[in-house]
PDB file of C-alpha atoms in Angstrom:
ATOM      1  CA  MET A   1       8.459 -50.550  31.898  1.00 67.00           C
ATOM      2  CA  THR A   2      12.595 -52.195  31.309  1.00 73.00           C
ATOM      3  CA  LEU A   3      13.529 -52.638  27.431  1.00 82.00           C
ATOM      4  CA  VAL A   4      16.176 -53.662  26.484  1.00 78.00           C
ATOM      5  CA  THR A   5      17.064 -53.504  23.596  1.00 85.00           C
ATOM      6  CA  THR A   6      20.235 -55.414  21.733  1.00 90.00           C
ATOM      7  CA  TRP A   7      22.708 -54.984  18.222  1.00 96.00           C
ATOM      8  CA  THR A   8      23.596 -57.329  16.427  1.00 96.00           C
ATOM      9  CA  THR A   9      26.313 -57.306  14.057  1.00 97.00           C
ATOM     10  CA  LEU A  10      26.410 -58.295  10.287  1.00 97.00           C
ATOM     11  CA  LYS A  11      30.106 -56.841   9.897  1.00 97.00           C
ATOM     12  CA  ALA A  12      33.226 -57.007  12.304  1.00 97.00           C
ATOM     13  CA  SER A  13      36.038 -54.117  12.278  1.00 96.00           C
ATOM     14  CA  ASN A  14      39.250 -52.499  13.420  1.00 94.00           C
ATOM     15  CA  SER A  15      37.582 -49.683  12.422  1.00 93.00           C
ATOM     16  CA  ALA A  16      36.061 -46.859  15.150  1.00 90.00           C
ATOM     17  CA  GLU A  17      32.837 -47.004  12.928  1.00 95.00           C
ATOM     18  CA  LEU A  18      29.735 -48.392  13.150  1.00 97.00           C
ATOM     19  CA  VAL A  19      26.736 -48.412  10.465  1.00 98.00           C
ATOM     20  CA  LEU A  20      23.343 -49.164  11.784  1.00 98.00           C
ATOM     21  CA  CYS A  21      20.933 -51.082   9.599  1.00 98.00           C
ATOM     22  CA  VAL A  22      16.990 -50.733  10.578  1.00 98.00           C
ATOM     23  CA  ASP A  23      15.415 -53.166   9.860  1.00 96.00           C
ATOM     24  CA  PHE A  24      12.693 -56.360  10.876  1.00 92.00           C
ATOM     25  CA  THR A  25      13.731 -60.402  10.098  1.00 83.00           C
ATOM     26  CA  GLU A  26      13.089 -62.287  12.975  1.00 73.00           C
ATOM     27  CA  THR A  27       9.294 -63.465  11.569  1.00 66.00           C
ATOM     28  CA  GLY A  28      11.433 -65.363   8.274  1.00 65.00           C
ATOM     29  CA  ARG A  29       9.602 -62.820   5.654  1.00 74.00           C
ATOM     30  CA  ALA A  30      10.082 -63.665   2.288  1.00 78.00           C
ATOM     31  CA  GLU A  31      12.108 -59.884   1.432  1.00 88.00           C
ATOM     32  CA  ALA A  32      15.837 -59.705   2.043  1.00 94.00           C
ATOM     33  CA  GLY A  33      17.603 -58.200   4.339  1.00 95.00           C
ATOM     34  CA  PHE A  34      20.244 -55.899   5.624  1.00 97.00           C
ATOM     35  CA  PRO A  35      22.646 -58.958   6.590  1.00 96.00           C
ATOM     36  CA  GLU A  36      22.836 -58.980   2.385  1.00 97.00           C
ATOM     37  CA  LEU A  37      23.009 -55.840   1.102  1.00 98.00           C
ATOM     38  CA  VAL A  38      26.289 -55.734   3.709  1.00 98.00           C
ATOM     39  CA  ALA A  39      27.688 -59.523   2.444  1.00 97.00           C
ATOM     40  CA  ASN A  40      28.210 -57.319  -0.479  1.00 97.00           C
ATOM     41  CA  ILE A  41      29.263 -53.176   0.244  1.00 98.00           C
ATOM     42  CA  ASP A  42      33.448 -52.716   0.646  1.00 97.00           C
ATOM     43  CA  TYR A  43      33.096 -50.517   3.354  1.00 98.00           C
ATOM     44  CA  ASP A  44      35.188 -50.723   6.491  1.00 97.00           C
ATOM     45  CA  ALA A  45      32.264 -49.290   9.068  1.00 97.00           C
ATOM     46  CA  THR A  46      31.334 -52.110  12.194  1.00 97.00           C
ATOM     47  CA  PHE A  47      28.115 -52.889  10.965  1.00 98.00           C
ATOM     48  CA  TRP A  48      25.179 -53.114  13.593  1.00 98.00           C
ATOM     49  CA  HIS A  49      20.704 -54.112  12.443  1.00 97.00           C
ATOM     50  CA  VAL A  50      19.337 -53.505  15.807  1.00 96.00           C
ATOM     51  CA  ARG A  51      16.898 -55.994  17.312  1.00 93.00           C
ATOM     52  CA  PRO A  52      14.458 -54.108  19.436  1.00 89.00           C
ATOM     53  CA  PRO A  53      12.563 -54.853  21.883  1.00 85.00           C
ATOM     54  CA  ALA A  54       9.368 -57.389  22.573  1.00 80.00           C
ATOM     55  CA  VAL A  55       6.693 -55.775  24.549  1.00 83.00           C
ATOM     56  CA  ALA A  56       3.591 -56.041  23.112  1.00 76.00           C
ATOM     57  CA  PRO A  57       1.657 -52.847  21.318  1.00 76.00           C
ATOM     58  CA  GLY A  58      -0.261 -50.996  23.938  1.00 74.00           C
ATOM     59  CA  CYS A  59       1.874 -51.755  26.660  1.00 77.00           C
ATOM     60  CA  GLY A  60       2.016 -48.725  27.860  1.00 80.00           C
ATOM     61  CA  ILE A  61       4.945 -47.102  25.829  1.00 84.00           C
ATOM     62  CA  ASP A  62       6.176 -43.991  23.050  1.00 85.00           C
ATOM     63  CA  GLY A  63       7.218 -44.474  20.249  1.00 87.00           C
ATOM     64  CA  ALA A  64      10.836 -41.770  21.678  1.00 86.00           C
ATOM     65  CA  ALA A  65      10.622 -44.970  24.587  1.00 87.00           C
ATOM     66  CA  TYR A  66      11.437 -46.779  22.207  1.00 90.00           C
ATOM     67  CA  VAL A  67      14.205 -45.499  20.234  1.00 91.00           C
ATOM     68  CA  ARG A  68      15.141 -44.031  23.144  1.00 89.00           C
ATOM     69  CA  SER A  69      16.372 -48.037  24.460  1.00 90.00           C
ATOM     70  CA  TRP A  70      18.662 -48.059  21.071  1.00 93.00           C
ATOM     71  CA  VAL A  71      20.617 -45.288  22.144  1.00 93.00           C
ATOM     72  CA  GLU A  72      22.021 -46.984  25.019  1.00 91.00           C
ATOM     73  CA  PRO A  73      24.104 -50.171  23.525  1.00 93.00           C
ATOM     74  CA  ILE A  74      25.207 -47.304  20.946  1.00 95.00           C
ATOM     75  CA  LYS A  75      26.604 -44.944  23.598  1.00 92.00           C
ATOM     76  CA  GLU A  76      28.548 -47.536  25.487  1.00 92.00           C
ATOM     77  CA  SER A  77      30.613 -49.181  22.662  1.00 92.00           C
ATOM     78  CA  GLY A  78      32.387 -45.879  22.228  1.00 90.00           C
ATOM     79  CA  ARG A  79      31.843 -46.106  18.556  1.00 93.00           C
ATOM     80  CA  LYS A  80      31.243 -43.289  16.586  1.00 95.00           C
ATOM     81  CA  VAL A  81      27.854 -43.178  14.304  1.00 98.00           C
ATOM     82  CA  HIS A  82      29.059 -42.798  10.333  1.00 98.00           C
ATOM     83  CA  ALA A  83      25.391 -43.646   9.516  1.00 98.00           C
ATOM     84  CA  VAL A  84      22.013 -44.604   9.209  1.00 98.00           C
ATOM     85  CA  MET A  85      20.178 -47.377   7.132  1.00 98.00           C
ATOM     86  CA  GLY A  86      16.739 -48.194   6.936  1.00 98.00           C
ATOM     87  CA  TYR A  87      14.438 -50.649   5.358  1.00 97.00           C
ATOM     88  CA  CYS A  88      10.590 -49.584   4.848  1.00 95.00           C
ATOM     89  CA  VAL A  89       8.401 -48.886   8.082  1.00 95.00           C
ATOM     90  CA  GLY A  90      12.340 -48.161   9.826  1.00 97.00           C
ATOM     91  CA  ALA A  91      13.981 -45.267   8.303  1.00 97.00           C
ATOM     92  CA  VAL A  92      10.779 -44.120  10.300  1.00 97.00           C
ATOM     93  CA  TYR A  93      13.431 -45.395  12.438  1.00 97.00           C
ATOM     94  CA  ALA A  94      16.467 -44.570  10.766  1.00 98.00           C
ATOM     95  CA  ALA A  95      15.152 -41.049  10.604  1.00 97.00           C
ATOM     96  CA  GLU A  96      14.759 -40.613  14.632  1.00 96.00           C
ATOM     97  CA  LEU A  97      18.222 -42.292  14.647  1.00 96.00           C
ATOM     98  CA  VAL A  98      20.076 -39.861  13.016  1.00 97.00           C
ATOM     99  CA  ASP A  99      18.342 -36.805  15.053  1.00 96.00           C
ATOM    100  CA  ARG A 100      19.514 -39.111  18.732  1.00 95.00           C
ATOM    101  CA  LEU A 101      22.819 -38.985  17.861  1.00 97.00           C
ATOM    102  CA  ALA A 102      22.747 -35.347  16.272  1.00 96.00           C
ATOM    103  CA  GLU A 103      22.753 -34.867  20.182  1.00 93.00           C
ATOM    104  CA  LEU A 104      24.942 -37.188  20.998  1.00 93.00           C
ATOM    105  CA  GLN A 105      27.665 -37.000  18.703  1.00 94.00           C
ATOM    106  CA  GLY A 106      27.673 -33.786  17.940  1.00 93.00           C
ATOM    107  CA  SER A 107      27.269 -34.594  13.774  1.00 95.00           C
ATOM    108  CA  ALA A 108      24.328 -36.089  12.519  1.00 96.00           C
ATOM    109  CA  PRO A 109      25.331 -39.606  10.709  1.00 98.00           C
ATOM    110  CA  GLU A 110      25.200 -40.743   6.937  1.00 98.00           C
ATOM    111  CA  LEU A 111      21.070 -40.895   6.597  1.00 98.00           C
ATOM    112  CA  ILE A 112      20.221 -43.825   3.537  1.00 98.00           C
ATOM    113  CA  LEU A 113      16.899 -45.508   3.147  1.00 98.00           C
ATOM    114  CA  PHE A 114      14.785 -47.923   1.211  1.00 98.00           C
ATOM    115  CA  ASP A 115      11.615 -48.170   0.124  1.00 97.00           C
ATOM    116  CA  PRO A 116      10.419 -45.529   3.109  1.00 97.00           C
ATOM    117  CA  GLU A 117       7.472 -45.611   4.069  1.00 94.00           C
ATOM    118  CA  PRO A 118       5.689 -44.093   6.909  1.00 93.00           C
ATOM    119  CA  THR A 119       3.499 -47.329   8.702  1.00 93.00           C
ATOM    120  CA  SER A 120      -0.261 -47.713   8.257  1.00 92.00           C
ATOM    121  CA  LEU A 121      -3.397 -49.833   8.922  1.00 94.00           C
ATOM    122  CA  GLU A 122      -3.130 -50.662   6.180  1.00 92.00           C
ATOM    123  CA  ASN A 123       0.353 -51.745   6.410  1.00 89.00           C
ATOM    124  CA  VAL A 124       0.129 -53.560   9.282  1.00 92.00           C
ATOM    125  CA  TYR A 125      -3.274 -55.600   8.141  1.00 92.00           C
ATOM    126  CA  PHE A 126      -0.983 -56.769   4.994  1.00 89.00           C
ATOM    127  CA  GLN A 127       2.033 -57.727   7.275  1.00 86.00           C
ATOM    128  CA  PHE A 128      -0.172 -59.221   9.778  1.00 84.00           C
ATOM    129  CA  GLY A 129      -1.614 -60.915   7.196  1.00 82.00           C
ATOM    130  CA  LYS A 130       1.836 -62.537   6.539  1.00 80.00           C
ATOM    131  CA  VAL A 131       1.689 -64.999   9.784  1.00 76.00           C
ATOM    132  CA  PHE A 132      -1.019 -67.431   8.359  1.00 72.00           C
ATOM    133  CA  GLY A 133       2.255 -68.427   6.027  1.00 73.00           C
ATOM    134  CA  ILE A 134       4.649 -68.512   8.343  1.00 76.00           C
ATOM    135  CA  LEU A 135       2.300 -71.209  10.449  1.00 78.00           C
ATOM    136  CA  SER A 136       0.113 -71.933   7.800  1.00 77.00           C
ATOM    137  CA  SER A 137       0.994 -75.895   8.926  1.00 81.00           C
ATOM    138  CA  ILE A 138      -0.390 -75.465  12.627  1.00 86.00           C
ATOM    139  CA  LEU A 139      -3.734 -72.723  11.979  1.00 87.00           C
ATOM    140  CA  ASN A 140      -6.730 -74.556  10.793  1.00 89.00           C
ATOM    141  CA  GLU A 141      -9.106 -73.066   9.690  1.00 90.00           C
ATOM    142  CA  GLU A 142     -11.671 -71.701  12.571  1.00 91.00           C
ATOM    143  CA  ASP A 143      -8.112 -70.237  13.596  1.00 89.00           C
ATOM    144  CA  VAL A 144      -8.171 -68.707  10.652  1.00 88.00           C
ATOM    145  CA  ALA A 145     -10.999 -67.509   9.771  1.00 90.00           C
ATOM    146  CA  GLN A 146     -10.640 -65.811  13.584  1.00 91.00           C
ATOM    147  CA  LEU A 147      -8.050 -63.789  12.880  1.00 91.00           C
ATOM    148  CA  ARG A 148      -8.724 -62.959   9.356  1.00 91.00           C
ATOM    149  CA  GLU A 149     -12.946 -61.055  11.650  1.00 93.00           C
ATOM    150  CA  THR A 150     -10.435 -59.047  13.738  1.00 93.00           C
ATOM    151  CA  MET A 151      -8.490 -58.477  11.386  1.00 93.00           C
ATOM    152  CA  ASP A 152     -11.599 -57.514   8.690  1.00 94.00           C
ATOM    153  CA  THR A 153     -13.438 -55.445  11.793  1.00 93.00           C
ATOM    154  CA  MET A 154     -11.373 -53.906  13.360  1.00 93.00           C
ATOM    155  CA  LEU A 155     -10.274 -52.381  10.620  1.00 91.00           C
ATOM    156  CA  GLN A 156     -13.510 -50.329  10.057  1.00 92.00           C
ATOM    157  CA  VAL A 157     -13.639 -48.755  13.360  1.00 93.00           C
ATOM    158  CA  GLU A 158     -13.986 -45.393  12.687  1.00 93.00           C
ATOM    159  CA  GLY A 159     -10.579 -43.527  14.622  1.00 93.00           C
ATOM    160  CA  ILE A 160      -9.698 -46.370  15.107  1.00 95.00           C
ATOM    161  CA  THR A 161      -5.281 -46.361  15.578  1.00 94.00           C
ATOM    162  CA  VAL A 162      -1.826 -48.371  14.254  1.00 94.00           C
ATOM    163  CA  GLU A 163      -1.564 -48.656  18.104  1.00 92.00           C
ATOM    164  CA  GLY A 164      -5.714 -49.453  19.137  1.00 93.00           C
ATOM    165  CA  TYR A 165      -5.016 -52.042  15.186  1.00 93.00           C
ATOM    166  CA  ALA A 166      -2.595 -53.999  16.455  1.00 92.00           C
ATOM    167  CA  ALA A 167      -3.431 -54.646  20.012  1.00 91.00           C
ATOM    168  CA  HIS A 168      -6.902 -56.696  18.816  1.00 91.00           C
ATOM    169  CA  LEU A 169      -4.960 -58.582  16.712  1.00 91.00           C
ATOM    170  CA  TYR A 170      -2.753 -59.592  19.442  1.00 89.00           C
ATOM    171  CA  ALA A 171      -4.890 -60.312  21.492  1.00 90.00           C
ATOM    172  CA  THR A 172      -7.029 -62.429  20.036  1.00 90.00           C
ATOM    173  CA  PHE A 173      -3.706 -63.855  18.132  1.00 87.00           C
ATOM    174  CA  ARG A 174      -2.269 -64.831  21.105  1.00 86.00           C
ATOM    175  CA  GLU A 175      -6.085 -66.972  21.876  1.00 87.00           C
ATOM    176  CA  VAL A 176      -6.150 -68.840  18.647  1.00 87.00           C
ATOM    177  CA  GLY A 177      -1.650 -69.446  18.609  1.00 84.00           C
ATOM    178  CA  HIS A 178      -2.408 -70.332  22.720  1.00 85.00           C
ATOM    179  CA  ARG A 179      -4.449 -73.881  20.750  1.00 86.00           C
ATOM    180  CA  ALA A 180      -2.881 -73.540  17.700  1.00 86.00           C
ATOM    181  CA  PHE A 181       0.337 -74.346  20.010  1.00 86.00           C
ATOM    182  CA  GLU A 182      -0.904 -76.737  21.752  1.00 86.00           C
ATOM    183  CA  ARG A 183      -2.433 -78.969  19.627  1.00 88.00           C
ATOM    184  CA  ALA A 184       0.835 -79.153  17.858  1.00 82.00           C
ATOM    185  CA  GLY A 185       2.462 -80.066  20.847  1.00 86.00           C
ATOM    186  CA  PHE A 186       4.768 -77.223  21.490  1.00 83.00           C
ATOM    187  CA  ASP A 187       6.617 -77.112  24.697  1.00 81.00           C
ATOM    188  CA  PRO A 188       5.726 -74.273  26.292  1.00 77.00           C
ATOM    189  CA  GLU A 189       9.502 -72.042  26.346  1.00 80.00           C
ATOM    190  CA  TYR A 190       9.018 -72.753  22.411  1.00 78.00           C
ATOM    191  CA  SER A 191       6.252 -70.714  22.397  1.00 78.00           C
ATOM    192  CA  GLU A 192       7.186 -67.502  24.925  1.00 80.00           C
ATOM    193  CA  GLU A 193       9.580 -67.275  21.863  1.00 82.00           C
ATOM    194  CA  MET A 194       6.726 -66.863  19.567  1.00 79.00           C
ATOM    195  CA  TRP A 195       4.767 -65.064  21.588  1.00 80.00           C
ATOM    196  CA  GLU A 196       8.317 -62.360  21.702  1.00 83.00           C
ATOM    197  CA  THR A 197       8.719 -62.319  17.873  1.00 84.00           C
ATOM    198  CA  PHE A 198       5.381 -61.557  16.840  1.00 84.00           C
ATOM    199  CA  SER A 199       4.682 -59.455  19.816  1.00 85.00           C
ATOM    200  CA  ALA A 200       8.374 -57.795  18.860  1.00 87.00           C
ATOM    201  CA  PHE A 201       7.044 -57.611  15.450  1.00 89.00           C
ATOM    202  CA  LEU A 202       3.522 -55.836  15.850  1.00 89.00           C
ATOM    203  CA  ALA A 203       5.258 -52.944  18.166  1.00 90.00           C
ATOM    204  CA  PHE A 204       7.914 -52.238  15.641  1.00 93.00           C
ATOM    205  CA  LEU A 205       5.223 -51.753  13.030  1.00 92.00           C
ATOM    206  CA  THR A 206       3.151 -49.884  15.690  1.00 91.00           C
ATOM    207  CA  TYR A 207       5.930 -47.561  17.236  1.00 92.00           C
ATOM    208  CA  ALA A 208       6.327 -46.545  14.107  1.00 94.00           C
ATOM    209  CA  ASP A 209       3.046 -44.488  14.134  1.00 94.00           C
ATOM    210  CA  HIS A 210       3.804 -42.393  16.858  1.00 93.00           C
ATOM    211  CA  LEU A 211       7.381 -41.030  15.281  1.00 95.00           C
ATOM    212  CA  ASP A 212       7.408 -37.874  13.261  1.00 94.00           C
ATOM    213  CA  PRO A 213       9.761 -39.284   9.480  1.00 95.00           C
ATOM    214  CA  TRP A 214       9.170 -36.431   7.245  1.00 95.00           C
ATOM    215  CA  GLU A 215      11.690 -33.775   8.116  1.00 96.00           C
ATOM    216  CA  GLY A 216      14.737 -35.466   9.223  1.00 97.00           C
ATOM    217  CA  TRP A 217      14.232 -37.462   5.560  1.00 97.00           C
ATOM    218  CA  LEU A 218      14.723 -34.810   3.708  1.00 97.00           C
ATOM    219  CA  ARG A 219      17.866 -34.447   4.468  1.00 97.00           C
ATOM    220  CA  ALA A 220      18.389 -38.485   3.289  1.00 98.00           C
ATOM    221  CA  THR A 221      19.390 -40.361   0.505  1.00 98.00           C
ATOM    222  CA  ALA A 222      16.536 -43.190  -0.558  1.00 98.00           C
ATOM    223  CA  VAL A 223      16.929 -45.990  -2.693  1.00 98.00           C
ATOM    224  CA  SER A 224      14.165 -47.338  -4.602  1.00 97.00           C
ATOM    225  CA  SER A 225      13.244 -50.327  -6.406  1.00 97.00           C
ATOM    226  CA  SER A 226      10.472 -50.822  -8.766  1.00 96.00           C
ATOM    227  CA  ASN A 227       7.431 -51.561  -7.269  1.00 95.00           C
ATOM    228  CA  PRO A 228       4.759 -49.443  -7.791  1.00 93.00           C
ATOM    229  CA  ARG A 229       2.583 -49.606  -4.469  1.00 90.00           C
ATOM    230  CA  ASN A 230       5.898 -49.338  -1.990  1.00 92.00           C
ATOM    231  CA  GLY A 231       8.455 -46.454  -0.608  1.00 93.00           C
ATOM    232  CA  LEU A 232       8.428 -43.603  -2.464  1.00 94.00           C
ATOM    233  CA  ASN A 233       6.997 -44.885  -5.075  1.00 92.00           C
ATOM    234  CA  ARG A 234       3.862 -44.907  -4.177  1.00 86.00           C
ATOM    235  CA  LEU A 235       3.927 -40.810  -3.458  1.00 81.00           C
ATOM    236  CA  ARG A 236       5.613 -40.232  -7.027  1.00 79.00           C
ATOM    237  CA  ASP A 237       2.210 -38.741  -8.269  1.00 71.00           C
ATOM    238  CA  SER A 238       1.621 -36.040  -5.310  1.00 74.00           C
ATOM    239  CA  GLY A 239       5.042 -33.760  -6.633  1.00 72.00           C
ATOM    240  CA  ARG A 240       5.836 -33.850  -2.715  1.00 81.00           C
ATOM    241  CA  THR A 241       9.090 -33.461  -1.635  1.00 88.00           C
ATOM    242  CA  VAL A 242      10.242 -36.321   0.222  1.00 94.00           C
ATOM    243  CA  VAL A 243      13.946 -36.653   0.760  1.00 97.00           C
ATOM    244  CA  ALA A 244      16.447 -34.403  -0.508  1.00 97.00           C
ATOM    245  CA  GLU A 245      17.838 -36.842  -3.030  1.00 97.00           C
ATOM    246  CA  GLU A 246      16.905 -40.128  -5.368  1.00 97.00           C
ATOM    247  CA  LEU A 247      18.368 -43.138  -6.637  1.00 98.00           C
ATOM    248  CA  ARG A 248      16.037 -45.317  -8.394  1.00 97.00           C
ATOM    249  CA  PHE A 249      16.993 -48.880 -10.040  1.00 97.00           C
ATOM    250  CA  GLU A 250      15.260 -52.174 -11.725  1.00 97.00           C
ATOM    251  CA  GLU A 251      15.040 -55.058  -8.949  1.00 96.00           C
ATOM    252  CA  GLY A 252      12.195 -55.386  -7.036  1.00 96.00           C
ATOM    253  CA  HIS A 253      11.336 -54.089  -3.073  1.00 95.00           C
ATOM    254  CA  ASP A 254      12.215 -58.408  -1.886  1.00 94.00           C
ATOM    255  CA  VAL A 255      15.088 -58.358  -4.122  1.00 97.00           C
ATOM    256  CA  LEU A 256      16.325 -54.871  -3.652  1.00 97.00           C
ATOM    257  CA  LEU A 257      18.816 -54.973  -1.214  1.00 98.00           C
ATOM    258  CA  THR A 258      20.299 -58.220  -2.880  1.00 97.00           C
ATOM    259  CA  SER A 259      21.660 -56.053  -5.488  1.00 97.00           C
ATOM    260  CA  ASP A 260      24.999 -55.194  -6.192  1.00 97.00           C
ATOM    261  CA  GLU A 261      24.593 -52.686  -8.209  1.00 98.00           C
ATOM    262  CA  VAL A 262      22.328 -51.524  -4.731  1.00 98.00           C
ATOM    263  CA  ALA A 263      26.076 -52.578  -2.489  1.00 98.00           C
ATOM    264  CA  ARG A 264      28.074 -50.897  -5.694  1.00 98.00           C
ATOM    265  CA  ALA A 265      25.898 -47.828  -4.771  1.00 98.00           C
ATOM    266  CA  VAL A 266      25.800 -47.684  -1.234  1.00 98.00           C
ATOM    267  CA  THR A 267      29.264 -48.169  -0.112  1.00 98.00           C
ATOM    268  CA  LYS A 268      30.017 -44.973  -2.631  1.00 98.00           C
ATOM    269  CA  LEU A 269      27.605 -43.144  -0.517  1.00 98.00           C
ATOM    270  CA  LEU A 270      29.608 -44.283   2.885  1.00 98.00           C
ATOM    271  CA  GLU A 271      32.553 -43.253   1.492  1.00 97.00           C
ATOM    272  CA  ARG A 272      31.112 -39.183   0.831  1.00 91.00           C
TER     273      ARG A 272
END
């Protein structure tokens, strides 16, 4: 299977340096993303944002192959990556990218993480639940009930993996979504775009479970929000050392990347 990953430009520069941003925003979520942060960062570099391949969970690839497709466009650019930034589950991939780029360019980029979290069954459950809000105008009660049943039932299956869980969710969503899209009169091209978006989103959550970010995170700087259920705040009582340095802010998780104070702090990190 050929995986194609593209990077979109958030900010262009004549500088030879690249700063990579890892997050998934195509589902129209409420949380702010890297476009908001990068607009306020005063650092001369080109900023790229990943657009991961549209593959479905359970298609037979692994996390290593998934991330490998991200590196090819970077190699072709001929630029040196100065830093990699990851938000939430994107922090898992950011750590993997730093390791691969260290081998490629001979030195490791800076690693900056925003409320870093490993993926989990609960994370997939929560994020997939947002689909109901996004598609509330076309899903009926039967659709929602069928999706909820799969979400709740499969979550209780002993030994189920993140990938197995996501694959079941995607299969059910294809069935339910097909009915809903037909009722709404969506044309096939638009429907296919929707499938690609949601398959890419579930894959992004899924293949992070194939990677071990913990060693890489020990070299990172983390930017933490005030939300107790997000990022390092969930691990606060474990006593575990997760990152090399942590900067804590009063902003909530959903607006962390809109903060001028956070942007100034990140600018200083990039200048080091």
